[in-house]
Backbone atoms as SQL, in Angstrom:
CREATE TABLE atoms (id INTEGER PRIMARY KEY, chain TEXT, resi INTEGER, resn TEXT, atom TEXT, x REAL, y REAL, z REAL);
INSERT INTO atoms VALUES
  (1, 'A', 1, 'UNK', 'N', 0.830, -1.173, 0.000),
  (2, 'A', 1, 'UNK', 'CA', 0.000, 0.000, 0.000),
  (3, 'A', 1, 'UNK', 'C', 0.874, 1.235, 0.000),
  (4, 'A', 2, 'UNK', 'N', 0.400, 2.256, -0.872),
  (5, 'A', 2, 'UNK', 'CA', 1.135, 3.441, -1.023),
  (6, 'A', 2, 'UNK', 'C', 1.305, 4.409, 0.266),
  (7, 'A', 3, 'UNK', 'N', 0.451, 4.112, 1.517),
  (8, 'A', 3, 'UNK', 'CA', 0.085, 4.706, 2.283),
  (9, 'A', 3, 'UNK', 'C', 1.668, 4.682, 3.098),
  (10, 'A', 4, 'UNK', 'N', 1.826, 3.302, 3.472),
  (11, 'A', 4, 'UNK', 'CA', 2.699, 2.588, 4.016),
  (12, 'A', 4, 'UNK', 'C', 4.167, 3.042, 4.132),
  (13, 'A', 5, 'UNK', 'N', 4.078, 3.651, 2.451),
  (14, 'A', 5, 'UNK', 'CA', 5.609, 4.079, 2.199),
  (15, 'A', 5, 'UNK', 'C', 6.285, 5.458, 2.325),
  (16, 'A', 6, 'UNK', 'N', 7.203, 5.732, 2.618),
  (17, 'A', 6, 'UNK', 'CA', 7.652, 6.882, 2.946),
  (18, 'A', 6, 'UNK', 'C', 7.176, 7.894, 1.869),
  (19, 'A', 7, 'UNK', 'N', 7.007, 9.288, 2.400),
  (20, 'A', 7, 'UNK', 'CA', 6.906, 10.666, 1.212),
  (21, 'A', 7, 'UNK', 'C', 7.475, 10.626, 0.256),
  (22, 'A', 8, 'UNK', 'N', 9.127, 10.075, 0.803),
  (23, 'A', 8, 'UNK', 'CA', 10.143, 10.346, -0.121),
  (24, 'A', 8, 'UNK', 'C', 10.190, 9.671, -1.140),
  (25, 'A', 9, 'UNK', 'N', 10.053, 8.446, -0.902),
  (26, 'A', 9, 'UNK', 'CA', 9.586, 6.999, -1.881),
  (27, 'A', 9, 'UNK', 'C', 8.811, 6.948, -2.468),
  (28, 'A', 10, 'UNK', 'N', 7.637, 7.592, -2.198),
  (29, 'A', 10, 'UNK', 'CA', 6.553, 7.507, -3.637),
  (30, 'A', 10, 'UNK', 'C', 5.704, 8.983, -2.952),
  (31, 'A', 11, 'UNK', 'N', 6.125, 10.010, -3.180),
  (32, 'A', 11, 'UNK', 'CA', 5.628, 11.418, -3.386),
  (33, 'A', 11, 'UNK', 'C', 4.448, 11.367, -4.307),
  (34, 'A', 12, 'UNK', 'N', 3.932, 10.855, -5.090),
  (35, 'A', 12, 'UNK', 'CA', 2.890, 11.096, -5.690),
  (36, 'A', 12, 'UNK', 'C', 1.983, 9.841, -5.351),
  (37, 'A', 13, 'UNK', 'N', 0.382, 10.422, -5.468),
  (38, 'A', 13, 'UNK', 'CA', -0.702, 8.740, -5.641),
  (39, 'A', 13, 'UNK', 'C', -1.488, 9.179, -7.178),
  (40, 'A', 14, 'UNK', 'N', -1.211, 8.392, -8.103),
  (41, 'A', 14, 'UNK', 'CA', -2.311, 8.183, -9.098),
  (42, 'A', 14, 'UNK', 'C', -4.069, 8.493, -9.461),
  (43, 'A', 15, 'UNK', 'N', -4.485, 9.227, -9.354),
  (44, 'A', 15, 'UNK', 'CA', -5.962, 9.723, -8.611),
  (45, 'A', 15, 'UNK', 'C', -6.888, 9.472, -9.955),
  (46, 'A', 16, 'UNK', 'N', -7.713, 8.420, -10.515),
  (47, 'A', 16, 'UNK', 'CA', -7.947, 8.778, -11.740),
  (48, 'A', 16, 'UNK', 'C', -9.966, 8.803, -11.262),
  (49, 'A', 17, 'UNK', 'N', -10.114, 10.215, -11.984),
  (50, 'A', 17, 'UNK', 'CA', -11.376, 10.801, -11.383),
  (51, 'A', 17, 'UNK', 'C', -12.724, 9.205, -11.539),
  (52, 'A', 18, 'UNK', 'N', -12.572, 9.427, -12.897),
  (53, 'A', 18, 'UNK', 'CA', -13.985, 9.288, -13.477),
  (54, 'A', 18, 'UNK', 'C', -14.021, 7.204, -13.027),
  (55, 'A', 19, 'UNK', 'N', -12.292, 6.414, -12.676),
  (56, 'A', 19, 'UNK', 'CA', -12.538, 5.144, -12.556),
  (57, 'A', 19, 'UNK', 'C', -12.343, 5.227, -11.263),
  (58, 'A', 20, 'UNK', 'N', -12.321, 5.873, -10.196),
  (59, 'A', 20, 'UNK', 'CA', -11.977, 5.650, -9.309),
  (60, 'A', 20, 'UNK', 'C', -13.682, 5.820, -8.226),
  (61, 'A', 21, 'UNK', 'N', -14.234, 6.534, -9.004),
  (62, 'A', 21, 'UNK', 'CA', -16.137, 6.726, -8.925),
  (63, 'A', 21, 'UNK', 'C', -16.613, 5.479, -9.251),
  (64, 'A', 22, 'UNK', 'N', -16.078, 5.178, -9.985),
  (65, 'A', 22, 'UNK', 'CA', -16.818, 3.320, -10.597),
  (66, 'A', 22, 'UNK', 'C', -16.797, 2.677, -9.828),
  (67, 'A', 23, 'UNK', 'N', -14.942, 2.747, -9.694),
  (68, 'A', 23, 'UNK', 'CA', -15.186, 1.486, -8.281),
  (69, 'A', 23, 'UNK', 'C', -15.579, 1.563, -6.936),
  (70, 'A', 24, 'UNK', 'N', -15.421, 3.246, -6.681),
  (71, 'A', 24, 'UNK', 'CA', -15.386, 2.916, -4.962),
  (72, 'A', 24, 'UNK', 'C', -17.730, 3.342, -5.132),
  (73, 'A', 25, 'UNK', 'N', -18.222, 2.704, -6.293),
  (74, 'A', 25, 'UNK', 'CA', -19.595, 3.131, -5.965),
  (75, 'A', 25, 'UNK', 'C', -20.365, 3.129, -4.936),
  (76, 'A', 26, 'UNK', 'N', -20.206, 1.190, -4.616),
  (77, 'A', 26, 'UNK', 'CA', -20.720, 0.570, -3.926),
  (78, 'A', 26, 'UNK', 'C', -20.153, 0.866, -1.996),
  (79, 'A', 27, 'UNK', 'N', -19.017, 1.892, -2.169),
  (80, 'A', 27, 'UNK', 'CA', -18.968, 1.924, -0.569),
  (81, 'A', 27, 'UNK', 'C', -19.708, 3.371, 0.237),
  (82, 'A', 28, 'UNK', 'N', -19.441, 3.123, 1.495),
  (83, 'A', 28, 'UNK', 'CA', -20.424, 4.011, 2.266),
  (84, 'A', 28, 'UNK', 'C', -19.989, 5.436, 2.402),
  (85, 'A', 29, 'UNK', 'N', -18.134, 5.472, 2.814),
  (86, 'A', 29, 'UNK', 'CA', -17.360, 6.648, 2.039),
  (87, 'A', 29, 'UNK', 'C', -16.052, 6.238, 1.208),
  (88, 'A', 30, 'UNK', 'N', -16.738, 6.927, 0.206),
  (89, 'A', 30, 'UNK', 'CA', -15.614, 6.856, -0.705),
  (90, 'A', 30, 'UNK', 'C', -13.794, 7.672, -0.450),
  (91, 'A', 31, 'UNK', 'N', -13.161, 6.868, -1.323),
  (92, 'A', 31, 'UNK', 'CA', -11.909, 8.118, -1.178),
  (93, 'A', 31, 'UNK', 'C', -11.796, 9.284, -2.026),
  (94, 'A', 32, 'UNK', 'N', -11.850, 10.390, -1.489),
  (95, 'A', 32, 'UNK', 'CA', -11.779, 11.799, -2.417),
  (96, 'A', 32, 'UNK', 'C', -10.775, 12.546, -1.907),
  (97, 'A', 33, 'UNK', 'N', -10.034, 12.742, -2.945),
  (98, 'A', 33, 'UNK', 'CA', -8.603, 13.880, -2.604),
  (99, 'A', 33, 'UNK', 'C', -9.638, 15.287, -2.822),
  (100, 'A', 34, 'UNK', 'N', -8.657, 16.172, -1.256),
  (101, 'A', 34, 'UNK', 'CA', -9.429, 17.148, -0.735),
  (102, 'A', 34, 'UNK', 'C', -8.375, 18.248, -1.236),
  (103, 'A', 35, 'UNK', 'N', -7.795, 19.018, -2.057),
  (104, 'A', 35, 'UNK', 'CA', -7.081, 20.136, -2.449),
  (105, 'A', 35, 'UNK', 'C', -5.594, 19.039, -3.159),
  (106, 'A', 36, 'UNK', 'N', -5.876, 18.206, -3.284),
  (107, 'A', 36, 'UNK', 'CA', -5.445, 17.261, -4.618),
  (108, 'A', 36, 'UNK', 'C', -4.505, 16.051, -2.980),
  (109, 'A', 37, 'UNK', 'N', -5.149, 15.990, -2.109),
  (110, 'A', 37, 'UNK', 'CA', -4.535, 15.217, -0.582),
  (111, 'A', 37, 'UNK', 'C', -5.304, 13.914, -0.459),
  (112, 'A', 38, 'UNK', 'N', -4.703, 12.718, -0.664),
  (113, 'A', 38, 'UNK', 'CA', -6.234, 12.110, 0.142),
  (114, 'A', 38, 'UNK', 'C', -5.388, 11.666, 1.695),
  (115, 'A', 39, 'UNK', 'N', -6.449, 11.492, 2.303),
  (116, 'A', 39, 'UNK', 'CA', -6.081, 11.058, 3.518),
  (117, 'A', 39, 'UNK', 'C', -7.002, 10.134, 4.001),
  (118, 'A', 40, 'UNK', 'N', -6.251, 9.022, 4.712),
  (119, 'A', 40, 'UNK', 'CA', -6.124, 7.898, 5.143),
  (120, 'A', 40, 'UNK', 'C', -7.420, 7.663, 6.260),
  (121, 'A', 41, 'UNK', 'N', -8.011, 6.708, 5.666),
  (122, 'A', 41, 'UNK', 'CA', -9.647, 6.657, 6.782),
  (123, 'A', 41, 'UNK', 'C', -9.030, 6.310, 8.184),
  (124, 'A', 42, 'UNK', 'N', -9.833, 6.685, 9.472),
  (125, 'A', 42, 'UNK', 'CA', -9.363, 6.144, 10.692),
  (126, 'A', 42, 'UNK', 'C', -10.335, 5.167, 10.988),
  (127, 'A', 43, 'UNK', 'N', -11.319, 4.740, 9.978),
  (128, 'A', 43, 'UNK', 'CA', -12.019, 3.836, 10.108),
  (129, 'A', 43, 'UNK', 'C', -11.242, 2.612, 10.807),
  (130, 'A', 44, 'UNK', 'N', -11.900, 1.097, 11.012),
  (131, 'A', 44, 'UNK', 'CA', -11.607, -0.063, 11.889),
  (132, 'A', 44, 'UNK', 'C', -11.757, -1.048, 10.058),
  (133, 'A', 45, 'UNK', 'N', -10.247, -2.042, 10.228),
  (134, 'A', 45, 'UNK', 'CA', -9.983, -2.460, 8.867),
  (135, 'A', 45, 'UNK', 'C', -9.294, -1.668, 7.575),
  (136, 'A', 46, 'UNK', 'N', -9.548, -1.946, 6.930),
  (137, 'A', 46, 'UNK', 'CA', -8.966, -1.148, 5.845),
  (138, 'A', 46, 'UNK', 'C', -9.768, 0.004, 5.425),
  (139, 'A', 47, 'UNK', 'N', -10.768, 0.277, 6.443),
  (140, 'A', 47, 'UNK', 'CA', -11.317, 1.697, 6.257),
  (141, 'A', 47, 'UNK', 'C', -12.266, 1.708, 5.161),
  (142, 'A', 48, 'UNK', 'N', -13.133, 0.177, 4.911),
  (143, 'A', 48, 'UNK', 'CA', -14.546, 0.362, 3.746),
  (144, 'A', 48, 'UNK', 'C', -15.268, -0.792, 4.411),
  (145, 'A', 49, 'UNK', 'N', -16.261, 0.455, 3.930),
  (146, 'A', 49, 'UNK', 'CA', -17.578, -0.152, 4.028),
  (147, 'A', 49, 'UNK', 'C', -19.040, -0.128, 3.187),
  (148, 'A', 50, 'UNK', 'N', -19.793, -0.979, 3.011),
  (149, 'A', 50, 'UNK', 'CA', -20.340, -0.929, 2.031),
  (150, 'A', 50, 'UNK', 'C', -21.928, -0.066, 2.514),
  (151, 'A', 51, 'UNK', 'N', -22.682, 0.366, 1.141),
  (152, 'A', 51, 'UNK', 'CA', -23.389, 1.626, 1.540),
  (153, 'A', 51, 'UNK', 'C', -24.261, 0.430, 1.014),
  (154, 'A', 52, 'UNK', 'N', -25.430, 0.236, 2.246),
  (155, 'A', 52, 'UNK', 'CA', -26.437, -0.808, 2.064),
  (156, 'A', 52, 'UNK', 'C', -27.834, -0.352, 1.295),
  (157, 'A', 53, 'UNK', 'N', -27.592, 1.198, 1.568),
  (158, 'A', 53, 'UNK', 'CA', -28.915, 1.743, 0.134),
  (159, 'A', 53, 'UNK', 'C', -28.583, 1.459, -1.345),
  (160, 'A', 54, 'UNK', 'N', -27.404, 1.047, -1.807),
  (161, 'A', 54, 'UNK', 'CA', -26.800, 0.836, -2.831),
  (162, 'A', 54, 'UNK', 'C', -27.199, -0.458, -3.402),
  (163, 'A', 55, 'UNK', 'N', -27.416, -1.383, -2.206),
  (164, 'A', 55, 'UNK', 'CA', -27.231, -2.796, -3.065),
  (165, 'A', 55, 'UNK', 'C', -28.844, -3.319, -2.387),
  (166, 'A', 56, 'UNK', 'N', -28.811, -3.814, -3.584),
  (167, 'A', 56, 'UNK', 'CA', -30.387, -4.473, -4.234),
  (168, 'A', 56, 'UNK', 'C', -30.727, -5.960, -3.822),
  (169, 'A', 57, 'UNK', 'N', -29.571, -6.264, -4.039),
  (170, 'A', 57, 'UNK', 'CA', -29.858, -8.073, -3.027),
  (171, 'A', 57, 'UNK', 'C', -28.358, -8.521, -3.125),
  (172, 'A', 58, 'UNK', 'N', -28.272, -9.265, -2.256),
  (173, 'A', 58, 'UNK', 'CA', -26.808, -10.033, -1.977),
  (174, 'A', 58, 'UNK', 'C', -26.973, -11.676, -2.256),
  (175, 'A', 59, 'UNK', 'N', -26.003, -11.792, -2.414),
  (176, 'A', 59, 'UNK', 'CA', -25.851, -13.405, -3.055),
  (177, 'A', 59, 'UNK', 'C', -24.382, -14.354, -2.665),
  (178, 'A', 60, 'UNK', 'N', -24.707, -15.131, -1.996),
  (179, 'A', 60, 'UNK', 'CA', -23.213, -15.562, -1.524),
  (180, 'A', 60, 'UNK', 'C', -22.919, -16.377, -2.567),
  (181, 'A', 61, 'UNK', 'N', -21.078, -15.863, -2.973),
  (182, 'A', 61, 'UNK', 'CA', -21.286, -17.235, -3.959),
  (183, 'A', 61, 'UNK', 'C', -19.721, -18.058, -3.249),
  (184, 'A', 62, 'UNK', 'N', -20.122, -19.067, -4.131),
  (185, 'A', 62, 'UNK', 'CA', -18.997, -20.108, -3.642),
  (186, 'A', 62, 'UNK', 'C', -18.624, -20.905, -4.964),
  (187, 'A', 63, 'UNK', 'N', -17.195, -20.896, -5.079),
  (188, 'A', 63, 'UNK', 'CA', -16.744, -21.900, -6.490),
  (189, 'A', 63, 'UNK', 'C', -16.116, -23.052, -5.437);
């Protein structure tokens, strides 16, 4: 994780607007860089969670 690594080591994060809306649809908060910053959820886990007005029915699957 980019988070992980020093400033110096990877000074920039990749931010791409319009796919990064696609994927994070389905969660409750998304990540949005705030004056081009994002910062790191203090959420519990990796900081997602899913937004349950979003989803229509669930389905467990198993291969």
């Amino acid at each position: 994780m980019i988070a992980a690594w020093p400033q110096t080591t990877c000074p920039l994060l990749e931010f791409l607007v319009k796919w990064n809306a696609i994927h994070q649809f389905f969660l409750a908060y998304p990540v949005v860089p705030v004056n081009g910053v994002v910062t790191l959820s203090d959420r519990p886990g990796i900081g997602m969670e899913l937004d349950d007005a979003k989803i229509d029915k669930r389905t467990e699957l198993s291969f």
